[in-house]
Coordinates of C-alpha atoms and ligand atoms in Angstrom, one line a residue:
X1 CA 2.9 22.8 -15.6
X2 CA 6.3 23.0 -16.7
X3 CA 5.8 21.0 -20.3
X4 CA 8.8 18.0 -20.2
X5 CA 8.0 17.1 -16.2
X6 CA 7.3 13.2 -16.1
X7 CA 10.4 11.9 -17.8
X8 CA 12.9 14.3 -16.6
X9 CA 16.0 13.4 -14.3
X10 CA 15.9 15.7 -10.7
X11 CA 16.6 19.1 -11.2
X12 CA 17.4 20.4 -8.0
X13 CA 18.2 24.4 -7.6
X14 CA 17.6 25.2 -4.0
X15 CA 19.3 22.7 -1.4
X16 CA 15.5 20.9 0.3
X17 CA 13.7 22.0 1.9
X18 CA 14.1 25.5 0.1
X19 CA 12.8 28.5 1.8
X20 CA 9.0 28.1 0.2
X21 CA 9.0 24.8 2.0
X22 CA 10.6 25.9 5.3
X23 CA 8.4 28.5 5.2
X24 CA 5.2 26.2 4.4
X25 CA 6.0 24.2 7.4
X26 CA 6.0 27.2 9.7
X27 CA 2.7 27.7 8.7
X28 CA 1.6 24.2 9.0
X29 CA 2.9 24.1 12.1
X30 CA 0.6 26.5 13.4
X31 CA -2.6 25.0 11.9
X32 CA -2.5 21.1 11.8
X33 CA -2.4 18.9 15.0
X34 CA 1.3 18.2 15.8
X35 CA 0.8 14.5 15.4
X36 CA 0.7 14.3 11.3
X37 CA 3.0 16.3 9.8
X38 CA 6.9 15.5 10.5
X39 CA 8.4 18.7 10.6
X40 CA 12.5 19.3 10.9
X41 CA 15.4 21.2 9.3
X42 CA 15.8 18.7 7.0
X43 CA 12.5 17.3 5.9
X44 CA 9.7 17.7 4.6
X45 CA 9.2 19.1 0.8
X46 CA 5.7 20.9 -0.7
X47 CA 4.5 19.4 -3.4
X48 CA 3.2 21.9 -5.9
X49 CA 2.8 20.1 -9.2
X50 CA 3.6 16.4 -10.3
X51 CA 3.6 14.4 -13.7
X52 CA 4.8 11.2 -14.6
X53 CA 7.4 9.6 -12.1
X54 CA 8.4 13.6 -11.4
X55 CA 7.3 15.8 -8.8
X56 CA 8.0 20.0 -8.6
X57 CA 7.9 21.2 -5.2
X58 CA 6.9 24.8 -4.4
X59 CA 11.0 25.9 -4.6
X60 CA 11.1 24.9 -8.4
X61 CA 12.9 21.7 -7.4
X62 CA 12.4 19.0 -9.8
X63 CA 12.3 15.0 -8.4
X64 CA 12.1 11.5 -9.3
X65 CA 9.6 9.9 -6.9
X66 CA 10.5 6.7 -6.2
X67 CA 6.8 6.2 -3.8
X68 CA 4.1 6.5 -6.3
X69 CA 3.1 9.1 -3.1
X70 CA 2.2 5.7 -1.1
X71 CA 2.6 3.9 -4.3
X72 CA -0.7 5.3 -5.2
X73 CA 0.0 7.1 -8.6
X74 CA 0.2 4.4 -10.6
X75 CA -0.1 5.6 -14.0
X76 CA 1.4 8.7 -13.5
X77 CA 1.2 11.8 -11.3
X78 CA -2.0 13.8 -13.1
X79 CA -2.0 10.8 -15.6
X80 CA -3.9 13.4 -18.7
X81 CA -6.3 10.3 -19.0
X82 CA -7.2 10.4 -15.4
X83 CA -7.1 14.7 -15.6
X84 CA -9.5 14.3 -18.6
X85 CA -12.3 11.8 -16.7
X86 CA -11.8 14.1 -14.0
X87 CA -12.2 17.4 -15.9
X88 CA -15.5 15.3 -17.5
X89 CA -16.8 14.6 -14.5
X90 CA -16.9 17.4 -12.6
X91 CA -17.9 19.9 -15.2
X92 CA -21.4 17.5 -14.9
X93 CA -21.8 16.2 -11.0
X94 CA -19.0 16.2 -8.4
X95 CA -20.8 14.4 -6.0
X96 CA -24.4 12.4 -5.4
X97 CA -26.1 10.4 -3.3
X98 CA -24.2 6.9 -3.2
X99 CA -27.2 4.8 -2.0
X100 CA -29.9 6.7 -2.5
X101 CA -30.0 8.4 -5.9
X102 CA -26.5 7.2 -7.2
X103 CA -24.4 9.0 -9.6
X104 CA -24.4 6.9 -12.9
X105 CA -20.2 6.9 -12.4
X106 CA -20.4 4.5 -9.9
X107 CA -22.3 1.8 -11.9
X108 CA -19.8 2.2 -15.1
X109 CA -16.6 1.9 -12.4
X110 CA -18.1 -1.1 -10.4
X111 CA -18.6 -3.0 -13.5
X112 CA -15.2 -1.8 -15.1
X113 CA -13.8 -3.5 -11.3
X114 CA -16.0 -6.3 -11.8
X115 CA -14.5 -7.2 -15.4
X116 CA -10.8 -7.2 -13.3
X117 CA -12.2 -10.4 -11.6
X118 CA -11.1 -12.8 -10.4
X119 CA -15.1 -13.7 -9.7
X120 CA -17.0 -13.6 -12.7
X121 CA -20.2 -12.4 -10.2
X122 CA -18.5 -10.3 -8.0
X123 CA -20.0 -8.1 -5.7
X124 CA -18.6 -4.6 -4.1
X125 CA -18.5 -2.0 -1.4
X126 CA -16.9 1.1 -1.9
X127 CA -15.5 3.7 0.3
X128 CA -12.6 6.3 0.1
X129 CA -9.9 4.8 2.3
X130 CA -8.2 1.7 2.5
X131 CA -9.1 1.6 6.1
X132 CA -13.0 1.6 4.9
X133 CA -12.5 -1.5 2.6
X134 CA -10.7 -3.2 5.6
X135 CA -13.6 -2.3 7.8
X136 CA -15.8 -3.5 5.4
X137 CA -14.3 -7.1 4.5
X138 CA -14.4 -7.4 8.2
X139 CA -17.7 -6.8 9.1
X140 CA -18.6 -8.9 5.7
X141 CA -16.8 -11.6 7.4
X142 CA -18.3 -11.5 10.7
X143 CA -22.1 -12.0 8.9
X144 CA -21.1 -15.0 6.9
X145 CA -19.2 -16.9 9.6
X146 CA -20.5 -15.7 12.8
X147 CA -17.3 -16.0 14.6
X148 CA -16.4 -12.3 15.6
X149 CA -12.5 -13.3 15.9
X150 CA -9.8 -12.0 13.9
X151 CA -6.8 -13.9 13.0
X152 CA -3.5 -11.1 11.4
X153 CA 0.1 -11.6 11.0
X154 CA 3.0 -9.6 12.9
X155 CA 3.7 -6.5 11.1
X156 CA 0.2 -6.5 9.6
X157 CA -0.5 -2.5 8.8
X158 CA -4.4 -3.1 7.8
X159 CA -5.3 0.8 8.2
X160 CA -5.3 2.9 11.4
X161 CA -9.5 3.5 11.9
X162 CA -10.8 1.4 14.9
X163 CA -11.4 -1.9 13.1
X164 CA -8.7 -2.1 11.4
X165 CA -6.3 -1.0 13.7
X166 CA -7.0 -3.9 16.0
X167 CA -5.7 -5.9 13.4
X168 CA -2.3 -3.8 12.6
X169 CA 0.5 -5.0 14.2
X170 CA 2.8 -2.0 15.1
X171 CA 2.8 -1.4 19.1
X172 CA 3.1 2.4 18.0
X173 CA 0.4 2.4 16.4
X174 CA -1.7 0.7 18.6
X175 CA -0.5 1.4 22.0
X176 CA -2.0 4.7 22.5
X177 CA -5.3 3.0 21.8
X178 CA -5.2 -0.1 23.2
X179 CA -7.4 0.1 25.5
X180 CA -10.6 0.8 23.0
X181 CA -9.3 -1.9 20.3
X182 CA -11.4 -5.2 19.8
X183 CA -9.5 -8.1 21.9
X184 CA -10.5 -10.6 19.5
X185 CA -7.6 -10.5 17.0
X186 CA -4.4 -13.2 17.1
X187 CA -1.1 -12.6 15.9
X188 CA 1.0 -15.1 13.5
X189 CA 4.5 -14.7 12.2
X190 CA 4.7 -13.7 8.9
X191 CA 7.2 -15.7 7.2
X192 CA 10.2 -14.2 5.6
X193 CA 11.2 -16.3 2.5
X194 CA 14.7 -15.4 4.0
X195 CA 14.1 -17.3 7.1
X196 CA 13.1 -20.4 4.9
X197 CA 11.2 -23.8 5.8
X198 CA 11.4 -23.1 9.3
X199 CA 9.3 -19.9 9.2
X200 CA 6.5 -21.0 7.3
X201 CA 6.4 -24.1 10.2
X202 CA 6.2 -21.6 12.9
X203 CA 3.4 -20.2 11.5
X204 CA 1.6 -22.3 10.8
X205 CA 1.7 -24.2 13.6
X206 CA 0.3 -21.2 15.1
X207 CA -2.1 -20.6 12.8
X208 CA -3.3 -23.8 13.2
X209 CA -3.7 -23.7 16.8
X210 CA -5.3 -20.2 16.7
X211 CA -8.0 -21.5 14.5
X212 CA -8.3 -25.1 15.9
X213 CA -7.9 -24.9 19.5
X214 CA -7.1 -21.2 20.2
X215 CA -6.9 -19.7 23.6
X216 CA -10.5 -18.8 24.7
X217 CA -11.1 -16.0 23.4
X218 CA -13.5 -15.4 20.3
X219 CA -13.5 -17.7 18.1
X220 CA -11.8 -16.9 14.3
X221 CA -14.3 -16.1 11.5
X222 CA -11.5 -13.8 9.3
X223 CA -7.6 -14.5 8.3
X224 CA -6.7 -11.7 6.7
X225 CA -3.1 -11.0 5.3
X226 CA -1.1 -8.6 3.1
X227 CA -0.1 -11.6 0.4
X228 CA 2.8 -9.1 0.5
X229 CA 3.5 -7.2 3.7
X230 CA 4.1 -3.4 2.9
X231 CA 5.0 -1.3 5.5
X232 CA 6.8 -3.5 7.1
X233 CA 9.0 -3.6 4.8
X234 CA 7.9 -5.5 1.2
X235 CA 8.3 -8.9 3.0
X236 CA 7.7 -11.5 0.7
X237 CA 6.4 -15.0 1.9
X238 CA 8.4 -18.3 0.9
X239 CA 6.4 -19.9 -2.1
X240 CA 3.2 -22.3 -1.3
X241 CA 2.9 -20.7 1.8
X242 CA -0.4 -18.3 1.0
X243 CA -1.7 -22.2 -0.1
X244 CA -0.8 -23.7 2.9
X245 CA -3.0 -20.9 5.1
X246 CA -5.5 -20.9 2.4
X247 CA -6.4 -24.7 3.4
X248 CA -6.3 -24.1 7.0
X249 CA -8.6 -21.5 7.0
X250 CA -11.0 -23.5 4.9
X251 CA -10.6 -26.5 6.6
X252 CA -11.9 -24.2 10.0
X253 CA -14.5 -22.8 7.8
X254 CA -13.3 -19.2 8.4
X255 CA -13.0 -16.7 5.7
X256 CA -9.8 -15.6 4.4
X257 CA -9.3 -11.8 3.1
X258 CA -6.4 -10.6 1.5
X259 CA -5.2 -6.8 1.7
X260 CA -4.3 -5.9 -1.4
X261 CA -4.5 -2.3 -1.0
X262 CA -0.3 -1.8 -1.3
X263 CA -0.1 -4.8 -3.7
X264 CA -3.2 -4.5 -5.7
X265 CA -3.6 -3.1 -9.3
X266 CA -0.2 -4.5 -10.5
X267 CA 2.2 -2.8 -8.0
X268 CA 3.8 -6.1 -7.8
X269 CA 3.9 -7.3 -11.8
X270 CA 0.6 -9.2 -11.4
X271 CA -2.9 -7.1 -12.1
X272 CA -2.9 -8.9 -7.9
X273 CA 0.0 -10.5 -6.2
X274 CA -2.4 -13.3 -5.4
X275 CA -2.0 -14.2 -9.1
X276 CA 2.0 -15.1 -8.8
X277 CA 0.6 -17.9 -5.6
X278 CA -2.7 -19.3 -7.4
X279 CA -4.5 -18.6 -4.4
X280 CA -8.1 -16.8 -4.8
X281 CA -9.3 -14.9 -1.4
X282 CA -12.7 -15.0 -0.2
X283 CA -12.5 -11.2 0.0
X284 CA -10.3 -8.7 -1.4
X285 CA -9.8 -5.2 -0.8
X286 CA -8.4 -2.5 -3.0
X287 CA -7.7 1.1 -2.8
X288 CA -4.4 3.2 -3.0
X289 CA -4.2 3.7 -6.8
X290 CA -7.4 2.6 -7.3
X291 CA -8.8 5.9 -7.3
X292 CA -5.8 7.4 -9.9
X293 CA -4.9 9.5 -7.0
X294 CA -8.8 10.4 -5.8
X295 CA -9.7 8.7 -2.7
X296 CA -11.2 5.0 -4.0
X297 CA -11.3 1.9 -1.9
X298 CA -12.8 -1.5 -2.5
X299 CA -14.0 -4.7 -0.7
X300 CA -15.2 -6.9 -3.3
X301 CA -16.4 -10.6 -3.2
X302 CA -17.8 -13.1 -5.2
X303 CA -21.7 -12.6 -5.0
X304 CA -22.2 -16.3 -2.5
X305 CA -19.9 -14.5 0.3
X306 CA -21.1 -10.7 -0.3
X307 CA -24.8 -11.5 -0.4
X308 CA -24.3 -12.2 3.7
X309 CA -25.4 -9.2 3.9
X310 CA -29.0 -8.4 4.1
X311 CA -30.8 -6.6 1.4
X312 CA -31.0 -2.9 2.0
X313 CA -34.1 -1.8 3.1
X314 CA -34.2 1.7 2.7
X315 CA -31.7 2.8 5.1
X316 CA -28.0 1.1 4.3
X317 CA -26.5 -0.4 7.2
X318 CA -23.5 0.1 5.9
X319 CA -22.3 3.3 4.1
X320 CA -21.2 6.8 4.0
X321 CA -21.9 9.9 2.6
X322 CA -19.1 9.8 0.0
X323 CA -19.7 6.2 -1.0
X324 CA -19.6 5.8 -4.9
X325 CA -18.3 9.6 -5.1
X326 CA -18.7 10.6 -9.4
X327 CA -15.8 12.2 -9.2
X328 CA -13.6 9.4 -7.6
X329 CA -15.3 6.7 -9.7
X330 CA -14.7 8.9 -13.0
X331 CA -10.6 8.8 -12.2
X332 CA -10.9 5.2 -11.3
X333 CA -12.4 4.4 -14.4
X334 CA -10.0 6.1 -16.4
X335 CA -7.3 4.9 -14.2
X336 CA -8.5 1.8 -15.4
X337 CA -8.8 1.9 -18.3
X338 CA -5.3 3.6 -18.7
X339 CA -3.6 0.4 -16.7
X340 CA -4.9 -1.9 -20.0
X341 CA -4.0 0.9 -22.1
X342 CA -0.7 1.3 -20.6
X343 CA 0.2 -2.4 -20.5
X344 CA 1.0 -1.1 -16.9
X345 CA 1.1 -4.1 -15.6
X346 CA 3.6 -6.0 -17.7
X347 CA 5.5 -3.1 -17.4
X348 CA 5.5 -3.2 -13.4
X349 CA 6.5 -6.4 -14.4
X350 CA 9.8 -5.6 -16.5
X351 CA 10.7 -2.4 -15.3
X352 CA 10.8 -4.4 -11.7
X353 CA 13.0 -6.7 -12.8
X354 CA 15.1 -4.3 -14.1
X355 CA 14.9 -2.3 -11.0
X356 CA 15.8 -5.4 -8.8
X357 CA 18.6 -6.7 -10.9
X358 CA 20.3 -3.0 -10.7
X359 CA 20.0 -3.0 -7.2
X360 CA 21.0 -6.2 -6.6
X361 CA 24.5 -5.5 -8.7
X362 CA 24.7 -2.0 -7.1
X363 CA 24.7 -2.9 -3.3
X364 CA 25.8 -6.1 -3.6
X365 CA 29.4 -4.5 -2.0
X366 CA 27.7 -3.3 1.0
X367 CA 27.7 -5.7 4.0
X368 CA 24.8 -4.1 5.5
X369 CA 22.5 -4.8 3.1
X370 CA 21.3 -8.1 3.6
X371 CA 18.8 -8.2 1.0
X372 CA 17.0 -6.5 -1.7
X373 CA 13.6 -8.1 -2.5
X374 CA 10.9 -7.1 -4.6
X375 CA 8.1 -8.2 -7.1
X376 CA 7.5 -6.1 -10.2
X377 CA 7.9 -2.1 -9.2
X378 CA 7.4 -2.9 -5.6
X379 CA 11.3 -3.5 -3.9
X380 CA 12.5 -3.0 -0.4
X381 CA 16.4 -3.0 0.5
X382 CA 16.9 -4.6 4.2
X383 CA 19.5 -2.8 6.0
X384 CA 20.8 -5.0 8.7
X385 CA 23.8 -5.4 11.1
X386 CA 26.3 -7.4 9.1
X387 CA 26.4 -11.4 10.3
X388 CA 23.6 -10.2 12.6
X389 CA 19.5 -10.5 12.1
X390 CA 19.4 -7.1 14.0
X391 CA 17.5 -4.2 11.8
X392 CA 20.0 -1.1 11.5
X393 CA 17.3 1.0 13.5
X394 CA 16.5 4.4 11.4
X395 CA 18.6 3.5 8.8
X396 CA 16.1 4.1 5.7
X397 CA 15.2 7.1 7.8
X398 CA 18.0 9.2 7.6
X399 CA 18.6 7.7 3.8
X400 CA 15.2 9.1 2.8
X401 CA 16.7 12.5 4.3
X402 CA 19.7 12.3 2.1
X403 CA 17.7 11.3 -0.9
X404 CA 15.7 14.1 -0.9
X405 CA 19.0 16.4 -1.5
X406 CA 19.8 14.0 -4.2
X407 CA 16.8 14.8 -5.4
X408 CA 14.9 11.6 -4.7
X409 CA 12.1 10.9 -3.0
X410 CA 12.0 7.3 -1.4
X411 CA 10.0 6.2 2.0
X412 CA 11.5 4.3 5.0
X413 CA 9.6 1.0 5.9
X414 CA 10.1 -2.0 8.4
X415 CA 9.2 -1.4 12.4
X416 CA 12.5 -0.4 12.9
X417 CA 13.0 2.0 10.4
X418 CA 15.5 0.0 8.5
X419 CA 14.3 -1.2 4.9
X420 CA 14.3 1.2 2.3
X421 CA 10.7 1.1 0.3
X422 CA 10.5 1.6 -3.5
X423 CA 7.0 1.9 -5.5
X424 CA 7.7 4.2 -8.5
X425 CA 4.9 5.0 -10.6
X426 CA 4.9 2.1 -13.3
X427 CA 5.3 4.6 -16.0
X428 CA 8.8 5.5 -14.3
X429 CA 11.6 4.9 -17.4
X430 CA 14.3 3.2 -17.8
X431 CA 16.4 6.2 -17.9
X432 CA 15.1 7.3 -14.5
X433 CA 16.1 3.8 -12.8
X434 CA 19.4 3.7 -14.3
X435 CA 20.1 7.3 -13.0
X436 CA 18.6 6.6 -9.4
X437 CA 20.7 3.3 -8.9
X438 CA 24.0 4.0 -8.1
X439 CA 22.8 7.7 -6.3
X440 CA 20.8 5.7 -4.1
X441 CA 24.4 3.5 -3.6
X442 CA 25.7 6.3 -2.5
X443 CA 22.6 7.5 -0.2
X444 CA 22.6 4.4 1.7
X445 CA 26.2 4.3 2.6
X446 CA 25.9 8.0 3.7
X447 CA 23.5 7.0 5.8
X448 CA 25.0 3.9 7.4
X449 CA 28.1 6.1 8.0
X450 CA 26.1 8.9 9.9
Ligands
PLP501 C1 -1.9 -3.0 3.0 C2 -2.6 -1.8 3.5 N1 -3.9 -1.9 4.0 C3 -4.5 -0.8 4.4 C4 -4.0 0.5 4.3 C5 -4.8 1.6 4.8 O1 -5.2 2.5 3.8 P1 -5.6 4.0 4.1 O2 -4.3 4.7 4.6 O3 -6.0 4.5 2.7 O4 -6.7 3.9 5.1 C6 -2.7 0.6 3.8 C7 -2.1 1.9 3.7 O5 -0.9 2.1 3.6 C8 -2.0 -0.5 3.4 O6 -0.8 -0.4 2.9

């Protein structure tokens, strides 16, 4: 690993993709199914090595990753702390037997999560994905109240496994699949503090009516919301409205789970962007960094909700093979350990506002961008048709494109394609956002010219 890579400014020596990559895709063209990888002149990079807020793709081009890699490396790409657990770890046991015989790792990591809070008896289930802590707070849901339905929120992305994908909102996502999805869930708007007062009525009102009167169907047990929305764009609800649906839900006895998988950890400034509202979930579920880059997920509850579920009797009802991996919980411990080390979080917290304020001044000449939002290192820039509230369809699209020659990485968000999505690692520096600013300026208006 080249020695300075972390805090260095994009190097980039062969126009991306180089011929390594172009040549990588060819190859994975032939090999994976057609449906994962997007493959065209232009895009993507392969990753061969990353530190810090840099990755080094396999043509020796240097970047500054402004995605964490699906804002999961929070410390750091190969944070050494997280390298050394991991190194630890598997020089001893790589894997064990989660609920059987269990690897000693996962009792130090679930206690290390305990200690985050906010329940001072909390109880856990671990998996690998996101989509496995979904599933889980879900089915913990459906034992305490009962009520099999669902209530989620338009442009909900809650994972893409069955479960959770009947409760993610994106017809693309779903469509395909309809037809084997639980009918159960109900949509609500999700209020966009730019819409105002009038947004958070219109939901909810319908909120209210889903869980008091609904429309037939199975009655709502679990409300569960991304406190901020992610994929859709790092939509940020108007203040005291996560209260507001916090007392309807309780008022209908139903259980209400927040998704902080994206916003967990302190992506948004807060160790959990439920801390900036003052409202406490019934459930909450983790994953993304929590692994430092290993697959980790969590649903975790205080013990009077979690202990709906039965004591095991031999044979878990719910698990999996890699539940409680040592190896996964020896990076998430470290990972932990480094965020208190790091003062990660208040950093997420500065280094956002720093991040926003820049932005703000940069773009603040260009019609089309009707707003740049964020909390701590997690910030989206709304590209919309000036005077309009139309999306500029594929907008962040083609800017990721044109970043990438710039020697940027960002990710396109929104339904329509049309927010640009930022979630650096938190260690990213100061240096790094000042130089990224004004070339991202110029990548959006290239890309609202095209
Ligand atoms: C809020 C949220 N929930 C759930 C998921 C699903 O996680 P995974 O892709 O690890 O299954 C994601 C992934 O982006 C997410 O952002």
């Amino acid at each position: 690993m080249a020695e300075d890579l972390g805090g260095l400014l994009p190097r980039i020596q062969s126009p991306p993709p180089g011929p390594r990559s172009l040549e990588m895709a060819e190859r994975l063209s032939r090999v994976e199914s057609r449906n994962i990888t997007h493959l065209t002149p232009d895009f993507p990079v392969f990753w061969e090595e990353a530190r810090g807020a840099n990755v080094r793709d396999v043509d020796g081009n240097i970047y500054l990753d402004l995605t964490g890699a699906f804002g999961v490396s929070m410390a750091g790409h190969t944070s050494p702390a997280v390298v050394e657990g991991i190194r630890d770890q598997a020089g001893r046991l790589i894997h064990g037997m989660g609920d059987v015989h269990p690897p000693a790792k996962k009792v130090e990591f679930l206690e290390a999560l305990a200690a985050l809070g906010p329940w001072p008896n909390s109880r856990t289930i671990l998996g690998s994905s996101g989509s496995e802590a979904v599933e889980a707070a879900l089915k913990t849901a459906l034992l305490v109240t009962g009520r099999p339905g669902i209530l989620a929120f338009e442009g909900a992305y809650h994972g893409l496994t069955s479960g959770p994908l009947a409760a993610t909102h994106r017809e693309d996502f779903r469509g395909p699949f309809l037809s084997r999805l639980y009918k159960g869930v109900r949509f609500a708007p999700f209020p966009d503090s730019r819409d105002g007062d009038r947004a958070v009525k219109k939901s909810l009102d319908k909120v209210r009516w889903i869980l008091r009167e609904g429309d037939g169907g199975d009655e709502v047990g679990a409300v569960i919301i991304e406190p901020i929305q992610g994929r859709a764009g790092v939509r940020i609800p108007p203040p005291g409205y996560l209260e507001a649906l916090a007392d309807l839900t309780w008022n209908e006895k139903a259980l209400l789970i927040f998704d902080e998988i994206f916003t967990g950890l302190g992506r948004t400034g807060a160790l959990f962007a439920f801390l900036h509202e003052g409202v406490v979930p019934d459930l909450l579920c983790l994953g993304k960094g929590l692994g430092g880059g290993l697959p980790l997920s969590a649903c975790v509850g205080p013990a009077r909700i979690m202990n709906a579920w039965p004591p095991t009797r031999g044979e878990a009802i719910h698990t999996s093979t890699f539940l409680g991996n040592p190896l996964s919980c020896a990076a998430g411990l470290s990972f932990l350990r480094e965020l208190r080390k790091g003062d990660l979080v208040a950093r997420s917290e500065t280094m956002g506002r720093k991040l926003l304020t820049l932005l703000t001044t940069s773009l603040a000449e260009i019609s089309e961008v009707s707003e740049v939002r964020g909390r701590g290192l997690f910030v989206g820039v709304d590209l919309r048709h000036p005077g309009t509230n139309r999306p500029i369809k594929g907008v962040a699209v083609r800017a990721a494109t044109l970043a990438l020659r710039e020697g940027i990485l960002v990710l396109p968000a929104g339904a329509a394609g049309h927010v640009l999505e930022l979630s650096p690692p938190l260690v990213i520096s100061e240096e790094q956002l000042d130089w990224a600013v004004p070339r991202l300026k110029k990548v959006v208006e290239k890309a609202l010219a095209e």
